[in-house]
Amino acid sequence: MAHIHEIIQLTENRFVNLFNVKGSNDKGHQSNYFVASRAKNVDELKITTKKVNADGVSIYSLYGEKKDKVVLIRQYRYPIDAYVYELPAGLCEAGENYREAAIREMHEETGLTFTPIDVDPMYEAPRFTTIGMTDEAVAAVYGYSEGNISDKFNEVSEEIEVVIADRDEVRRILKEERVAMQCAYQLMHFLHDEEPFGFLH
């Protein structure tokens, strides 16, 4: 197992920071590893706290009277200079649990009212997103949305289009569009499971 000897903070930004982690393993390999994190400082890194707290939420929500549509967003992302389909998502604020964050983020991103469903906690537990480059962990929240789509709560930096997709549109999206990994997995459930939330039981 590797041993960490030093952590150097390289940036001081609001939403994400870069840390240089120096260490070595039992084979004698010296590592000079770079970690992106939502942490504001070294003390908040999961390396330091050893906690798997939710930095944010990802929301898998069904929509419509028959609950036969899924709520997606199509959002511009700088790392690929293109739009990508994602589940509605966002960061947890201080003192906010991830279900509260899901309700707030869904409303801010889409204008819709989100009602989480009760599931076994193992399905909502925070999971690591891209562990090879970040310690970010995200909780999945499941439920139903209603209301009318609105962009009036979007931040000026966000370029978001809300998409309410039925199975035909989901199939097209998976075949033809750029899709975030977690979103793609949930869309596969939505496409093939008779009961989209059946895997939660």
Short mmCIF file of C-alpha atoms in Angstrom, two decimals:
data_model
loop_
_atom_site.label_atom_id
_atom_site.label_comp_id
_atom_site.label_asym_id
_atom_site.label_seq_id
_atom_site.Cartn_x
_atom_site.Cartn_y
_atom_site.Cartn_z
CA MET A 1 0.00 0.00 0.00
CA ALA A 2 1.18 3.51 -0.79
CA HIS A 3 2.18 5.98 1.92
CA ILE A 4 1.52 9.71 1.58
CA HIS A 5 4.39 11.94 2.69
CA GLU A 6 3.30 15.44 1.69
CA ILE A 7 0.28 17.27 0.26
CA ILE A 8 0.74 20.66 -1.38
CA GLN A 9 -2.27 22.83 -2.26
CA LEU A 10 -1.75 24.41 -5.69
CA THR A 11 -4.93 26.49 -6.14
CA GLU A 12 -7.47 28.41 -4.09
CA ASN A 13 -10.71 28.40 -6.05
CA ARG A 14 -14.36 28.40 -5.04
CA PHE A 15 -15.60 25.15 -6.61
CA VAL A 16 -12.55 22.97 -7.24
CA ASN A 17 -8.90 22.91 -6.23
CA LEU A 18 -5.76 21.06 -7.26
CA PHE A 19 -3.47 19.31 -4.79
CA ASN A 20 -0.06 17.72 -5.35
CA VAL A 21 0.16 14.48 -3.35
CA LYS A 22 3.66 13.05 -2.88
CA GLY A 23 4.09 9.49 -1.70
CA SER A 24 5.69 6.10 -2.21
CA ASN A 25 4.61 2.48 -2.26
CA ASP A 26 6.09 -0.77 -0.94
CA LYS A 27 7.74 -1.40 -4.32
CA GLY A 28 9.82 1.75 -3.88
CA HIS A 29 7.93 3.77 -6.50
CA GLN A 30 7.88 7.51 -5.78
CA SER A 31 4.58 9.16 -6.72
CA ASN A 32 3.93 12.75 -7.67
CA TYR A 33 0.14 12.63 -7.97
CA PHE A 34 -2.31 15.43 -8.74
CA VAL A 35 -5.79 15.37 -7.18
CA ALA A 36 -8.70 17.67 -8.01
CA SER A 37 -11.08 18.19 -5.10
CA ARG A 38 -14.07 20.19 -3.90
CA ALA A 39 -12.09 20.70 -0.68
CA LYS A 40 -11.10 24.26 0.20
CA ASN A 41 -7.87 23.14 1.90
CA VAL A 42 -5.78 20.09 2.87
CA ASP A 43 -7.75 19.60 6.10
CA GLU A 44 -10.96 19.05 4.09
CA LEU A 45 -9.51 16.48 1.69
CA LYS A 46 -10.85 12.95 2.05
CA ILE A 47 -7.21 11.90 2.34
CA THR A 48 -7.21 13.80 5.65
CA THR A 49 -10.74 13.28 6.95
CA LYS A 50 -11.10 9.62 5.85
CA LYS A 51 -14.83 10.37 5.44
CA VAL A 52 -16.93 9.67 2.35
CA ASN A 53 -19.26 12.66 2.57
CA ALA A 54 -21.41 13.76 -0.36
CA ASP A 55 -19.94 16.75 -2.16
CA GLY A 56 -22.95 16.77 -4.43
CA VAL A 57 -26.04 14.97 -5.70
CA SER A 58 -27.16 13.31 -8.92
CA ILE A 59 -30.93 13.15 -9.42
CA TYR A 60 -32.69 10.34 -11.28
CA SER A 61 -36.25 11.60 -11.63
CA LEU A 62 -39.28 10.32 -13.50
CA TYR A 63 -41.90 12.70 -14.86
CA GLY A 64 -45.44 12.65 -16.22
CA GLU A 65 -48.79 11.19 -15.16
CA LYS A 66 -47.63 7.69 -16.09
CA LYS A 67 -44.10 8.26 -14.75
CA ASP A 68 -42.90 7.18 -18.20
CA LYS A 69 -40.46 10.01 -18.91
CA VAL A 70 -37.12 10.91 -17.36
CA VAL A 71 -35.80 14.39 -16.53
CA LEU A 72 -32.46 15.19 -18.18
CA ILE A 73 -30.41 18.27 -18.81
CA ARG A 74 -28.33 19.06 -21.87
CA GLN A 75 -25.51 21.26 -20.64
CA TYR A 76 -22.48 22.96 -22.17
CA ARG A 77 -19.23 21.70 -20.59
CA TYR A 78 -15.89 23.45 -21.09
CA PRO A 79 -13.68 20.31 -20.84
CA ILE A 80 -15.12 19.01 -24.13
CA ASP A 81 -16.32 22.32 -25.63
CA ALA A 82 -19.68 20.72 -26.34
CA TYR A 83 -23.08 19.93 -24.91
CA VAL A 84 -23.55 16.69 -22.97
CA TYR A 85 -26.64 14.96 -21.59
CA GLU A 86 -26.61 14.59 -17.81
CA LEU A 87 -28.91 13.92 -14.90
CA PRO A 88 -29.78 17.09 -12.97
CA ALA A 89 -27.09 17.50 -10.33
CA GLY A 90 -25.31 19.97 -8.11
CA LEU A 91 -23.23 20.60 -5.02
CA CYS A 92 -24.46 20.26 -1.45
CA GLU A 93 -24.38 23.49 0.50
CA ALA A 94 -23.07 23.79 4.06
CA GLY A 95 -25.48 22.22 6.56
CA GLU A 96 -27.61 20.69 3.81
CA ASN A 97 -28.22 16.95 3.50
CA TYR A 98 -28.16 15.44 0.03
CA ARG A 99 -31.94 15.02 -0.23
CA GLU A 100 -32.42 18.70 0.54
CA ALA A 101 -29.73 19.48 -2.03
CA ALA A 102 -31.54 17.36 -4.63
CA ILE A 103 -34.83 19.21 -4.13
CA ARG A 104 -33.10 22.59 -4.35
CA GLU A 105 -30.90 21.71 -7.33
CA MET A 106 -33.76 20.23 -9.34
CA HIS A 107 -35.75 23.44 -8.84
CA GLU A 108 -32.78 25.68 -9.68
CA GLU A 109 -31.78 23.77 -12.81
CA THR A 110 -35.21 22.89 -14.21
CA GLY A 111 -37.93 24.84 -12.34
CA LEU A 112 -39.54 21.49 -11.43
CA THR A 113 -40.64 20.33 -7.98
CA PHE A 114 -38.85 17.13 -6.97
CA THR A 115 -40.11 14.59 -4.43
CA PRO A 116 -37.55 11.95 -3.37
CA ILE A 117 -38.66 8.39 -2.74
CA ASP A 118 -37.52 6.29 0.22
CA VAL A 119 -34.95 3.66 -0.73
CA ASP A 120 -32.46 1.47 1.07
CA PRO A 121 -29.61 3.82 2.09
CA MET A 122 -27.09 1.73 0.16
CA TYR A 123 -28.60 3.05 -3.09
CA GLU A 124 -28.14 6.69 -2.07
CA ALA A 125 -24.73 6.35 -0.40
CA PRO A 126 -22.13 8.78 -1.76
CA ARG A 127 -19.96 7.15 -4.45
CA PHE A 128 -16.78 8.37 -6.09
CA THR A 129 -17.16 9.88 -9.54
CA THR A 130 -13.74 9.76 -11.25
CA ILE A 131 -11.47 8.34 -8.57
CA GLY A 132 -8.37 8.41 -10.77
CA MET A 133 -8.32 12.21 -10.67
CA THR A 134 -10.63 13.47 -7.92
CA ASP A 135 -11.89 12.60 -4.42
CA GLU A 136 -15.35 13.95 -5.30
CA ALA A 137 -18.23 11.80 -4.02
CA VAL A 138 -21.84 12.15 -5.15
CA ALA A 139 -25.06 10.79 -3.64
CA ALA A 140 -27.75 9.46 -5.97
CA VAL A 141 -31.30 10.56 -5.15
CA TYR A 142 -34.36 9.02 -6.80
CA GLY A 143 -37.89 10.34 -7.13
CA TYR A 144 -40.56 12.09 -9.14
CA SER A 145 -40.83 15.59 -10.56
CA GLU A 146 -43.79 17.73 -11.52
CA GLY A 147 -44.52 21.26 -12.61
CA ASN A 148 -43.44 23.45 -15.49
CA ILE A 149 -39.94 23.82 -16.88
CA SER A 150 -38.28 27.16 -16.20
CA ASP A 151 -34.76 28.57 -16.54
CA LYS A 152 -35.31 31.63 -14.37
CA PHE A 153 -33.43 30.03 -11.45
CA ASN A 154 -30.31 29.16 -13.50
CA GLU A 155 -27.03 30.86 -12.70
CA VAL A 156 -25.74 33.16 -15.43
CA SER A 157 -22.76 30.84 -15.95
CA GLU A 158 -25.00 27.85 -16.73
CA GLU A 159 -26.03 26.88 -20.26
CA ILE A 160 -28.75 24.30 -19.60
CA GLU A 161 -31.58 22.91 -21.68
CA VAL A 162 -34.10 20.74 -19.81
CA VAL A 163 -35.10 17.57 -21.66
CA ILE A 164 -38.09 15.43 -20.70
CA ALA A 165 -37.37 12.19 -22.54
CA ASP A 166 -39.54 9.16 -23.27
CA ARG A 167 -38.03 5.78 -24.13
CA ASP A 168 -37.75 6.54 -27.86
CA GLU A 169 -35.83 9.74 -27.15
CA VAL A 170 -33.64 8.00 -24.58
CA ARG A 171 -32.71 5.37 -27.17
CA ARG A 172 -31.81 8.11 -29.64
CA ILE A 173 -29.73 9.95 -27.04
CA LEU A 174 -27.75 6.83 -26.14
CA LYS A 175 -27.09 6.11 -29.82
CA GLU A 176 -26.28 9.60 -31.05
CA GLU A 177 -25.34 12.02 -28.28
CA ARG A 178 -22.59 12.71 -25.76
CA VAL A 179 -23.79 11.38 -22.40
CA ALA A 180 -22.21 11.51 -18.93
CA MET A 181 -21.40 8.02 -17.60
CA GLN A 182 -23.71 7.97 -14.57
CA CYS A 183 -26.55 9.32 -16.69
CA ALA A 184 -25.95 6.65 -19.33
CA TYR A 185 -26.20 3.85 -16.77
CA GLN A 186 -29.51 5.15 -15.44
CA LEU A 187 -30.87 5.64 -18.95
CA MET A 188 -30.08 1.99 -19.68
CA HIS A 189 -32.25 1.05 -16.67
CA PHE A 190 -34.97 3.40 -17.86
CA LEU A 191 -34.85 1.97 -21.37
CA HIS A 192 -34.91 -1.74 -20.50
CA ASP A 193 -36.59 -2.12 -17.09
CA GLU A 194 -40.37 -2.38 -17.11
CA GLU A 195 -40.29 -0.57 -13.76
CA PRO A 196 -37.47 2.04 -13.96
CA PHE A 197 -36.99 2.03 -10.19
CA GLY A 198 -37.33 -1.75 -9.96
CA PHE A 199 -33.62 -2.18 -9.22
CA LEU A 200 -34.11 -0.22 -5.98
CA HIS A 201 -36.38 -2.85 -4.42
#
